[in-house]
XYZ file of C-alpha atoms in Angstrom:
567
model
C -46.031 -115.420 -33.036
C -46.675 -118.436 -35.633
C -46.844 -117.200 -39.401
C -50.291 -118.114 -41.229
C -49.745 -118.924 -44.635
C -51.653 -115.383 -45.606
C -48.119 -114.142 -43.771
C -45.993 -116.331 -45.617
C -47.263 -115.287 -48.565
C -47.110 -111.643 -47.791
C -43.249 -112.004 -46.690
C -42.363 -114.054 -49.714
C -43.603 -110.892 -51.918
C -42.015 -108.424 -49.697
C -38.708 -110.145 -49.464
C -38.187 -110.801 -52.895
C -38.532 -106.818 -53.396
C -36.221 -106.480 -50.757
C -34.007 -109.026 -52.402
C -34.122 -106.868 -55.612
C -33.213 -103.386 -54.646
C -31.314 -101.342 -57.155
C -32.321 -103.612 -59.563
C -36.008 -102.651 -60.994
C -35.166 -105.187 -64.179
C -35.324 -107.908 -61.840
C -37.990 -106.748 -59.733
C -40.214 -106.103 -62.587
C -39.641 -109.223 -63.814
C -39.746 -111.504 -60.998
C -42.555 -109.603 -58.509
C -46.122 -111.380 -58.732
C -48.606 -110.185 -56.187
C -48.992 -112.600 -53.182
C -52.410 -114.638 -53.442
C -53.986 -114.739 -49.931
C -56.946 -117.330 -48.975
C -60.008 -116.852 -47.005
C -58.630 -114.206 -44.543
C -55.987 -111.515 -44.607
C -55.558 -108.812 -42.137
C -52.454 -106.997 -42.049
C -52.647 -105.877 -38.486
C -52.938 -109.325 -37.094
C -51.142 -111.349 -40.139
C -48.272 -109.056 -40.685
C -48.064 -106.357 -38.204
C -48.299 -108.435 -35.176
C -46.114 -111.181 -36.355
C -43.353 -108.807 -36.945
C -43.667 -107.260 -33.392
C -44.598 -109.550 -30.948
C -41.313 -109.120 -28.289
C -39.820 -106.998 -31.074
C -37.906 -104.394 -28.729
C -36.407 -102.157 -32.096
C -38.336 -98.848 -32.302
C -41.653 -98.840 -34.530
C -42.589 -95.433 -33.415
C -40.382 -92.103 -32.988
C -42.172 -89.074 -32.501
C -40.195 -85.274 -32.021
C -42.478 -82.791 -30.854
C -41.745 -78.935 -31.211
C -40.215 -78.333 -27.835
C -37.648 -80.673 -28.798
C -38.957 -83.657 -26.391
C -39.721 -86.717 -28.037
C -40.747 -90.213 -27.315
C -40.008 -93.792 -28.862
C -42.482 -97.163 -28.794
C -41.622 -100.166 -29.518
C -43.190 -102.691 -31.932
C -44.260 -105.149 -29.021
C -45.407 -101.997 -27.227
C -47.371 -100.984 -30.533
C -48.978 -104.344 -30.748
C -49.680 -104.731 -26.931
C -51.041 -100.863 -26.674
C -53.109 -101.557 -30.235
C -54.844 -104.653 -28.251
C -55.306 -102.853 -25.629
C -57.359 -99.974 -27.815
C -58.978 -102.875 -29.821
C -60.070 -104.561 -26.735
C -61.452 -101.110 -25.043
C -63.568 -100.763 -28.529
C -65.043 -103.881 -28.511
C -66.138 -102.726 -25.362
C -68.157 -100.402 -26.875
C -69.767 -101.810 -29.604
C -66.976 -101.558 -31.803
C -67.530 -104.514 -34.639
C -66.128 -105.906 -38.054
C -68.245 -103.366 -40.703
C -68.403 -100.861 -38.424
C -66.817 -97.415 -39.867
C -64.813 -95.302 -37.397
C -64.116 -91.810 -38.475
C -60.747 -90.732 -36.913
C -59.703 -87.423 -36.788
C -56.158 -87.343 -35.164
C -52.858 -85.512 -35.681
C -49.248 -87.250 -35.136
C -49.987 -88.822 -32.181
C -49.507 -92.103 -30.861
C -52.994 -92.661 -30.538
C -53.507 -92.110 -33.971
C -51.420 -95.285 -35.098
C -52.911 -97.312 -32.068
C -56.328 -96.391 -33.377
C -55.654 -97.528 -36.481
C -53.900 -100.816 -36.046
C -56.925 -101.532 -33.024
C -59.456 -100.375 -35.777
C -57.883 -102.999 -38.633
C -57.759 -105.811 -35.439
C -61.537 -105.734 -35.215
C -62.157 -105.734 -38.754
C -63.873 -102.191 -38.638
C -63.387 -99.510 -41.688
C -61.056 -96.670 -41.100
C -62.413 -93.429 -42.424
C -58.961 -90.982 -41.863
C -59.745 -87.499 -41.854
C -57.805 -84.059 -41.285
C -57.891 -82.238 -38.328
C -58.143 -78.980 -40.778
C -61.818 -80.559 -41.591
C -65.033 -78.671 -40.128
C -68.117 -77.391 -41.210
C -69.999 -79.088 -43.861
C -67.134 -80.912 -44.947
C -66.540 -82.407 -41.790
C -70.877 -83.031 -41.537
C -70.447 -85.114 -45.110
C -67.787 -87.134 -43.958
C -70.078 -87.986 -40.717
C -73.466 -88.864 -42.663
C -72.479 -89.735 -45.975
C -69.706 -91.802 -44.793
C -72.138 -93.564 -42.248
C -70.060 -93.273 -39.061
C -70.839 -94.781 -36.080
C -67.717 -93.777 -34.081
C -66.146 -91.113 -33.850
C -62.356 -91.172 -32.537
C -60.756 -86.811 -32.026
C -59.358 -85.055 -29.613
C -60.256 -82.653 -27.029
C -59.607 -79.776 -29.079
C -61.865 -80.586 -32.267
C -65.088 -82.293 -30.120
C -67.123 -78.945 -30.602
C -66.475 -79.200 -34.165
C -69.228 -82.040 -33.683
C -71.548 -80.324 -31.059
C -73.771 -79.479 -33.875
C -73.368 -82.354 -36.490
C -76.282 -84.833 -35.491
C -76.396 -88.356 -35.530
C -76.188 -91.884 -33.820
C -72.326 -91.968 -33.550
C -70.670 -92.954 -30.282
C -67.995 -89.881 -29.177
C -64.638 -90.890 -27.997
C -62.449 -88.213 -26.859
C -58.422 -88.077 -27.064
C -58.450 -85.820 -23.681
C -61.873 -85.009 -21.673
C -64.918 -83.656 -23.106
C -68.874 -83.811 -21.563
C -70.436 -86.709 -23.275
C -67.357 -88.498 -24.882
C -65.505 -91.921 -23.642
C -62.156 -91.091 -22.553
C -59.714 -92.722 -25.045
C -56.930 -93.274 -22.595
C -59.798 -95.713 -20.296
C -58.215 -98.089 -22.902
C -55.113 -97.931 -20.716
C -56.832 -99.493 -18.093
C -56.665 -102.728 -20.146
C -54.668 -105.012 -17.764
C -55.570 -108.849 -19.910
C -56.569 -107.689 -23.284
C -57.575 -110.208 -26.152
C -55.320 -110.633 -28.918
C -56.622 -110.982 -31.951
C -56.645 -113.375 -35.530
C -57.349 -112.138 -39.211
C -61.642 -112.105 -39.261
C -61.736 -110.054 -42.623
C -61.572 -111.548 -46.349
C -59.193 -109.916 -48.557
C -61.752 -107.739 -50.165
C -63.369 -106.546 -47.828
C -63.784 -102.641 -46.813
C -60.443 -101.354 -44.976
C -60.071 -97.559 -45.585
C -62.634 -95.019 -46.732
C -61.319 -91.990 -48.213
C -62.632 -88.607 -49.205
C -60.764 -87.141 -51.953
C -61.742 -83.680 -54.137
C -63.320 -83.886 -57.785
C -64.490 -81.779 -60.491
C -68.572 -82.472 -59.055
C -70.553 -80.886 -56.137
C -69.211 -83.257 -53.481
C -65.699 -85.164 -52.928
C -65.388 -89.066 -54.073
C -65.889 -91.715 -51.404
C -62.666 -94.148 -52.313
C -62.839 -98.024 -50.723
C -59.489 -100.243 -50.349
C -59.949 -103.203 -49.064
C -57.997 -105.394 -46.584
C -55.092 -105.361 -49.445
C -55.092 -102.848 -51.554
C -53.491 -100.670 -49.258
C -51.880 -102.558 -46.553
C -50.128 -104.939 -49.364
C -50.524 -102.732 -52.119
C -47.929 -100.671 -50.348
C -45.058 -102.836 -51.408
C -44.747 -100.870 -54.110
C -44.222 -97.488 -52.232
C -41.813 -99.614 -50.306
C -39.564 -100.776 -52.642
C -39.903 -96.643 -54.669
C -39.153 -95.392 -51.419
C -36.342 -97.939 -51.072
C -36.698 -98.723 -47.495
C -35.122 -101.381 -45.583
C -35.626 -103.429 -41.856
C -33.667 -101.236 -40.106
C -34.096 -97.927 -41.657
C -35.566 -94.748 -39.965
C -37.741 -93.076 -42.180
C -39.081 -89.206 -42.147
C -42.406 -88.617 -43.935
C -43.488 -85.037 -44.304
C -47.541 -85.367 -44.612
C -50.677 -84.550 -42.361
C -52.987 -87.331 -41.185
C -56.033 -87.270 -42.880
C -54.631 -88.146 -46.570
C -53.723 -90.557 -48.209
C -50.111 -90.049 -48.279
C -50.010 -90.419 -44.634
C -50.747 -93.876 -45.182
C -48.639 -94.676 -47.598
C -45.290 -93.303 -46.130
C -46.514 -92.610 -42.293
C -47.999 -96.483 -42.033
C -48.093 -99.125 -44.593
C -45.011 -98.806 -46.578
C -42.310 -98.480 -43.556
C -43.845 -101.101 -41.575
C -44.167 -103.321 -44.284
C -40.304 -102.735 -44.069
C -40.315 -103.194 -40.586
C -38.836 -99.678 -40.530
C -38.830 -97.047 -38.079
C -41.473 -94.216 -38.425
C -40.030 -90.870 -37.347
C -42.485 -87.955 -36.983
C -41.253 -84.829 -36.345
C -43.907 -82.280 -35.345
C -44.851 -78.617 -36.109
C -47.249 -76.216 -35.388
C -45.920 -74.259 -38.363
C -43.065 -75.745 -40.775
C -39.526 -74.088 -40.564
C -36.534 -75.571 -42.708
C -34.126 -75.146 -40.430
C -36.069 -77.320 -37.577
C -36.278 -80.120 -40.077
C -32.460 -79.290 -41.539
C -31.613 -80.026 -37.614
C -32.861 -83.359 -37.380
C -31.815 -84.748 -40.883
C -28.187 -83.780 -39.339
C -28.876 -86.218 -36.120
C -27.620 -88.741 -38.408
C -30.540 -91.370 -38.026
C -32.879 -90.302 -40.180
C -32.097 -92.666 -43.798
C -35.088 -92.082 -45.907
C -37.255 -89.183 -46.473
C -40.522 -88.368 -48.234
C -41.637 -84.785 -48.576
C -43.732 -83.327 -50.857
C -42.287 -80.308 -53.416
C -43.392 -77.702 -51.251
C -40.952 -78.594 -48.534
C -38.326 -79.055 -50.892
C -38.378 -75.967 -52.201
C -38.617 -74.436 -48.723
C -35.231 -76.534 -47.887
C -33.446 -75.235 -50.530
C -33.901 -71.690 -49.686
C -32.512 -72.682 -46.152
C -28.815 -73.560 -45.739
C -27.903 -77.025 -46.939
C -24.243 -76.867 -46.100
C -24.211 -78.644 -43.161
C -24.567 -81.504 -45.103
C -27.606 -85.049 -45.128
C -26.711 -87.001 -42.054
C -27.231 -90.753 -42.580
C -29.638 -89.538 -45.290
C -29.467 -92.306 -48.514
C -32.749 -91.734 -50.115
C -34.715 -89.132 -50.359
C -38.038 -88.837 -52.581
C -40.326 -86.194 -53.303
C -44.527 -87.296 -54.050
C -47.648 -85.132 -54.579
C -47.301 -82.865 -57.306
C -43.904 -82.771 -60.177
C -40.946 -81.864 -58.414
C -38.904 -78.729 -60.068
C -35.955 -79.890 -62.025
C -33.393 -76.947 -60.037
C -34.725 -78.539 -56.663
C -33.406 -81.604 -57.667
C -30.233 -80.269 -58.691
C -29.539 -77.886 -55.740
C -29.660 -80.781 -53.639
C -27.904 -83.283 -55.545
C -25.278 -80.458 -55.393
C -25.391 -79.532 -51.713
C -25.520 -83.558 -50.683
C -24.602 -85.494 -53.653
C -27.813 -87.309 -52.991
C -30.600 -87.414 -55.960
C -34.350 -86.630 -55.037
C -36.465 -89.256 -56.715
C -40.057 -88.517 -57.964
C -42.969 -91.041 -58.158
C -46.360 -91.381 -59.115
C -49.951 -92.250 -57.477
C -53.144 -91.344 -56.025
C -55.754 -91.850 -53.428
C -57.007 -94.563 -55.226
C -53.689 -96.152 -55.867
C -50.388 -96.953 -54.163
C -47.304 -95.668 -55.906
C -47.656 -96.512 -59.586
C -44.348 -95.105 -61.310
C -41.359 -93.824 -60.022
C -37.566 -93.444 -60.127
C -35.948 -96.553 -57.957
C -33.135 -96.545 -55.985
C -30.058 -97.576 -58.238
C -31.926 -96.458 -61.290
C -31.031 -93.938 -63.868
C -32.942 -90.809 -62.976
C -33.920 -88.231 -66.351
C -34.727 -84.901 -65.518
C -38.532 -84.005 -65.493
C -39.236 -87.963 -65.459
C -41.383 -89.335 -63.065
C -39.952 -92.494 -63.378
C -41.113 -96.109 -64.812
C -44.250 -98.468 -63.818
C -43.121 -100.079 -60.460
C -43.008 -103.594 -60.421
C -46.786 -105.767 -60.183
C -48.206 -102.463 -61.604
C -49.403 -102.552 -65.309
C -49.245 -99.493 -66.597
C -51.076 -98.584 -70.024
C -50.837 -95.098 -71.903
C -53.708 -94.674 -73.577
C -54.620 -92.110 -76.451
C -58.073 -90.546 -75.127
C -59.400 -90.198 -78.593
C -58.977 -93.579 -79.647
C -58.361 -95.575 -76.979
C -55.974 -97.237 -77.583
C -52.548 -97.335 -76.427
C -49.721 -94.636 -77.428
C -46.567 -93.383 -76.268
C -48.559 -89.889 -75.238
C -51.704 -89.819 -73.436
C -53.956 -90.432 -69.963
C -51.848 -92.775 -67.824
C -54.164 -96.019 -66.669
C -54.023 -99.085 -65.523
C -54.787 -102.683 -67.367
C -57.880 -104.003 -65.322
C -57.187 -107.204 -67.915
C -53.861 -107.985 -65.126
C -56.030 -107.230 -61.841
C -53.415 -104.625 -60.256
C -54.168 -105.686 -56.497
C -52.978 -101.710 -55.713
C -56.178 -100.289 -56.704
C -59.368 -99.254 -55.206
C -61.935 -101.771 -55.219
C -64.329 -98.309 -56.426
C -65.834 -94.979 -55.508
C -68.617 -95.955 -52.903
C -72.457 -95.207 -53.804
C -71.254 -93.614 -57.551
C -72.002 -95.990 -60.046
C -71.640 -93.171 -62.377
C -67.980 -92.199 -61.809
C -66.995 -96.126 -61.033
C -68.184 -96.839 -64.696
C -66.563 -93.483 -65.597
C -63.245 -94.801 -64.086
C -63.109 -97.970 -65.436
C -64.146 -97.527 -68.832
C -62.766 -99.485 -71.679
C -61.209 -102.375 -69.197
C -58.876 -99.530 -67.676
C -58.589 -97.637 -64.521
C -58.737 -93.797 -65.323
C -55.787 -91.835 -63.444
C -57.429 -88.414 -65.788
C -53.627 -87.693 -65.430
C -51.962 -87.298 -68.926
C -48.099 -88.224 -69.184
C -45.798 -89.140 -72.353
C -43.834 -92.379 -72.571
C -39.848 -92.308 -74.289
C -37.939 -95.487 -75.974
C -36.296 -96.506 -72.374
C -40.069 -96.296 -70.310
C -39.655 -93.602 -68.573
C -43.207 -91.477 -68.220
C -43.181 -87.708 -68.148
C -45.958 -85.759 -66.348
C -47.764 -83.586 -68.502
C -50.970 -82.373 -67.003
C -54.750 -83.036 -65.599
C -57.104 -84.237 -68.444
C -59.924 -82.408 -65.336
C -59.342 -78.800 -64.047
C -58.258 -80.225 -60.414
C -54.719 -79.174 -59.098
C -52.644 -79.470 -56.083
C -52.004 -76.393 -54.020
C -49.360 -77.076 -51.318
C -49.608 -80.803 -51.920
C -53.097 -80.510 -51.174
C -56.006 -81.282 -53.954
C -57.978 -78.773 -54.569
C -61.590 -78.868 -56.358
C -62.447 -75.854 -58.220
C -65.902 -76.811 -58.168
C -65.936 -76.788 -53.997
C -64.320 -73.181 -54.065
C -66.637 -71.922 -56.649
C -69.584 -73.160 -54.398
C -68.655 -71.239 -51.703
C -67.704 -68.079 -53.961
C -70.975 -67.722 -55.503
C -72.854 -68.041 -52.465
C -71.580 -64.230 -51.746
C -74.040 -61.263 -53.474
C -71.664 -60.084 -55.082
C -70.298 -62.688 -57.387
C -72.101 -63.704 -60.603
C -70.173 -66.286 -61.798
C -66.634 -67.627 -60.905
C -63.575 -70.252 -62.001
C -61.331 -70.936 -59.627
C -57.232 -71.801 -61.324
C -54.381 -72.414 -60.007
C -51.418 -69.117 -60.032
C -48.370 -70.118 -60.096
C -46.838 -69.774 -56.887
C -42.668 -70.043 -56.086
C -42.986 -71.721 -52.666
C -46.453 -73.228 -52.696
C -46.294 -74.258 -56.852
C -49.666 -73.449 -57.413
C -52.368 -71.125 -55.163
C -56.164 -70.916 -55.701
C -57.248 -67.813 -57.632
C -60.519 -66.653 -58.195
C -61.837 -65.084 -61.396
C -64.974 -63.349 -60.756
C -67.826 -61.936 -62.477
C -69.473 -59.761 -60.708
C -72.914 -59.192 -59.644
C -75.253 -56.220 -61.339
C -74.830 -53.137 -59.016
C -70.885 -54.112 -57.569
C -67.829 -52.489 -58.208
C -64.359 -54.003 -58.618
C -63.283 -51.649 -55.633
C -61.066 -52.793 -52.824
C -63.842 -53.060 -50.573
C -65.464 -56.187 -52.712
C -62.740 -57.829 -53.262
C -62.101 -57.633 -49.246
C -65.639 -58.923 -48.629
C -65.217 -61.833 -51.342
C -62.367 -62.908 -49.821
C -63.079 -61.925 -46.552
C -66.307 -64.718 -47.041
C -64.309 -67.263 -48.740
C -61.962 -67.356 -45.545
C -64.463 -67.555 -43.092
C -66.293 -70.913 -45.022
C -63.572 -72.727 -46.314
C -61.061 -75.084 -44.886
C -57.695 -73.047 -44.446
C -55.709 -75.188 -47.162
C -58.311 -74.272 -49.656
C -57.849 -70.761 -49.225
C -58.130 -68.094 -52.067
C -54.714 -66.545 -52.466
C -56.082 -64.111 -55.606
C -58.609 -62.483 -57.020
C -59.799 -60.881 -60.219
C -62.744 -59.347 -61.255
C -62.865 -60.493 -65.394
C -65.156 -61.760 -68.139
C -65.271 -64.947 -67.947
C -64.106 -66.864 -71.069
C -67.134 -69.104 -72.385
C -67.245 -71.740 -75.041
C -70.888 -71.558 -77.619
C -72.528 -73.996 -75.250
C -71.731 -71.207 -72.078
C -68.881 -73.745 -70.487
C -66.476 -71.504 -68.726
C -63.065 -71.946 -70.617
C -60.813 -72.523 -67.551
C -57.703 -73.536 -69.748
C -57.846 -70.440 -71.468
C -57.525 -68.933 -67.333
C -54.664 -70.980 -66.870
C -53.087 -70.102 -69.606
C -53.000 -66.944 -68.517
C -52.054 -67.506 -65.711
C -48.767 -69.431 -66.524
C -47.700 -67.086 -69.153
C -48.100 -63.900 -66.982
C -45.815 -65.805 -64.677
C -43.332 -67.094 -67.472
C -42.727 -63.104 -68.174
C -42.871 -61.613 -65.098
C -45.996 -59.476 -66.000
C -47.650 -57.887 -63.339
C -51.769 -58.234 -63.546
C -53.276 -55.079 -62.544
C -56.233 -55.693 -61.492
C -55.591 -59.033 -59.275
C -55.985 -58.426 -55.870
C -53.694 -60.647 -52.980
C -54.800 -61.749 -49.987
C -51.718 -60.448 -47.926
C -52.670 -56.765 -49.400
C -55.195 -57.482 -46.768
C -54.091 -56.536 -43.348
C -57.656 -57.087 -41.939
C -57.669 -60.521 -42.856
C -54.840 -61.496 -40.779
C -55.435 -63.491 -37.100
């Protein structure tokens, strides 16, 4: 397939990265970010370029039962126009925003390239998602389509709107997806999007009543992703293992974007429920040669037996949440390998990190990667410091950013105050540029690699007659890093008995998502400033120093001393 110049442009960038690996000097120096005309679309300008009678594997997918199957990139690129064609079938149109609800599933990957083809917007969303949550997503995000499979369409029956149903299997009143298979002459397809216009929406938690609405555009992920690329340090060629749920953002970046901007392999190795020694077992295969997973799993791999050595293994990173500095040195023992940690967020690509061929200091997240200009800035002057919030210089337009939070003019002006981009991450800079994570400057955290808003738990907690008031913090947790826990004040006429605790929890389970669980549980005073702000740092505090001595708190109550809450 003939390159357009928007391709040329987008190779030049990407090869010159590739050109610089093990060198982040150079790349620093030497990376601009490409400039693109009229139209870009990286389905049609990049993806289908690259795969167009492209036999290598784009597509590798294990399931649990061991089988697997592989796809091709000219089989990704035919089956994609085949699903785009199918779409435009039924109405589907550039604008249009398709809210698709998948696991790790071929389809999922087709939809999304077929989705970018027709210059639609991509709304990703978790199969874990139901309820109220899944409702917002559906009217505040202004579907019109709706792409899930057979198993989640009841989670719809009662969500009302005028969104067209398109079922993944066969449900009463959806289109069957796989009619798209039926496609014998379908249309292929050239770049009808501008570079700024609406890609990707994504939901993401905050500190307020409802989670932020982020828009990328055409380029702020798709080419934005260069920079996860070249932290990653993948390579044409490679096979590359990425440890992350559809439905977030970090699916994207390692699970989509950066590998194929690589022209890598995507390997997907599916679970029902994680075990260490299932993933241990294909590392070993000895094609696996980069790998993404977030802390969690790494501290579930080194409980498991590491002896048996990497495989083909050569880089391995670690995103989400800081990575312990014993994880990283178990491994580095077991497989003389080094776990690299990064830095980014829904509304970025990967900002800072530790690149291939680089020093790597302990705790240290790494430097700015290159095209990305990162500014510490003191949050009570504003200007910048060695120590403070990590941002980014809006004065150097970093093309890796959200274009804004949709419909919050409020928390875009909040986020770009001052001429930067807000990560509300805080982080300390040393002599050589390497950034250190400190802390949130806001009260969310990551449970499981998952973000978790305090406010949306607290919602649901004080919706029960028992609790008064309640602040939700993170406990630290050996496996997980963090899990919710729930301080609670309780109602006039309850008793901190078993029973309420059990029926407070018991509640919280039944109308929350299942990675948003409450762990804990303590009936307390809460800690108030003069103004009546709950003091939630004085919560955590206590928190981390019960677990930095061991001490047992009394009157916390555990979800697994629950037997009736199991099933």
């Amino acid at each position: 397939m003939p390159e357009t110049t928007s391709t040329a442009a987008f190779r030049a960038a990407r090869d010159l990265l590739l050109r610089c690996a093990g060198d982040h000097k150079k790349a620093s120096e030497e990376f601009t970010w490409p400039v693109f005309g009229e139209t870009f679309n990286w389905a049609t300008d990049w993806f289908d370029v690259i795969a167009r009678g492209n036999d290598r594997t784009a597509l590798w997918i294990v399931e649990e039962d061991g089988s697997e199957r592989t796809y091709s990139f000219d089989e990704m690129a035919r089956r994609s126009d085949q699903v785009a064609t199918w779409l435009a079938g039924l109405g589907v149109g550039k604008g249009d925003r398709v809210l698709l609800m998948l696991g790790n599933q071929v389809e999922l990957w087709e939809s999304m390239l077929a989705i970018m083809k027709l210059g639609a917007v991509i709304m990703p969303t978790t199969v874990a998602s139901g309820g109220a949550d899944l409702a917002d997503r559906v009217h505040r995000g202004e579907a019109r389509f709706v792409i899930a499979n057979e198993a989640d369409t009841k989670k719809f029956a009662e969500i009302e709107g005028d969104y067209t149903r398109i079922c993944v299997g066969e449900a009463e009143g959806w289109h069957r997806y796989h009619d798209a298979y039926a496609v014998e002459n379908p249309r292929t397809f050239q770049a009808c999007t501008a570079p700024d216009d609406t890609l990707l929406l994504y939901f993401t938690s905050g500190t307020t009543n409802r989670p932020k609405l982020v828009r990328h555009t055409q380029i702020s992920y798709p080419v934005g992703h260069l920079t996860t690329m070249y932290y990653i340090g993948l390579r044409p060629g490679d096979v590359h293992l990425n440890i992350s749920s559809p439905g977030w953002a970090k699916h994207a970046w390692s699970s989509f974007f950066a590998p194929w901007n690589a022209e890598t392999t995507i390997f997907v190795l599916n679970y029902a429920r994680f075990n260490a020694t299932t993933l241990l077992e294909q590392l070993r295969r000895g094609v696996i040669t980069t790998f993404c997973a977030p802390p969690t799993v790494w501290r579930m791999l080194i409980q498991a037996d590491l002896s048996g050595g990497r495989g083909a293994l050569r880089e391995a990173v670690a995103a989400g949440e800081p990575l312990n500095p014993e994880v990283i040195s178990q491994v580095e023992k077991a497989w003389g390998i080094t776990i690299r940690d990064g830095f980014g967020q829904t509304e970025t690509t990967a900002l800072i990190g530790n690149t291939p061929g680089s020093p790597v200091k302990p705790g240290s997240m790494g430097r700015p990667l290159p095209g990305v200009p990162i500014a510490i800035i003191d949050p009570r002057t504003g200007e910048p410091a060695d120590e403070g919030e990590i941002c980014l210089d809006l004065s150097k337009s970093p093309l890796n950013l959200m274009s804004g939070y949709l419909g919050d003019p409020e928390r875009n002006a909040e986020a770009m105050a001052g001429g930067y981009y807000h990560t509300g991450d805080v982080a300390s800079r040393d002599a050589d540029g390497y950034i250190t994570f400190i802390g949130r400057t806001d009260d969310v955290f990551k449970a499981s690699d998952y973000k978790i808003s305090p406010f949306e738990l607290e919602s649901v907690l004080i919706e029960h007659p028992a609790v008064a008031e309640a602040a939700v913090v993170p406990a630290p947790d050996p496996i997980r890093l963090a899990v919710p826990k729930a301080y609670v004040a309780l109602a006039p006429g309850w008793e901190p008995t078993r029973e309420t605790a059990l029926a407070i929890l018991r509640h919280a389970r039944e109308n929350l998502q299942p990675y948003q669980r409450i762990r804990r549980l303590e009936f307390f005073e809460l800690p108030k400033t003069i103004s009546g702000k709950i003091r939630r740092v004085e919560l955590r505090a206590r928190e981390n120093d019960a677990a930095a001595k061991n001490l047992p708190l009394e009157r916390e109550w555990r979800d697994d001393q629950f037997p009736e809450l199991r099933g």
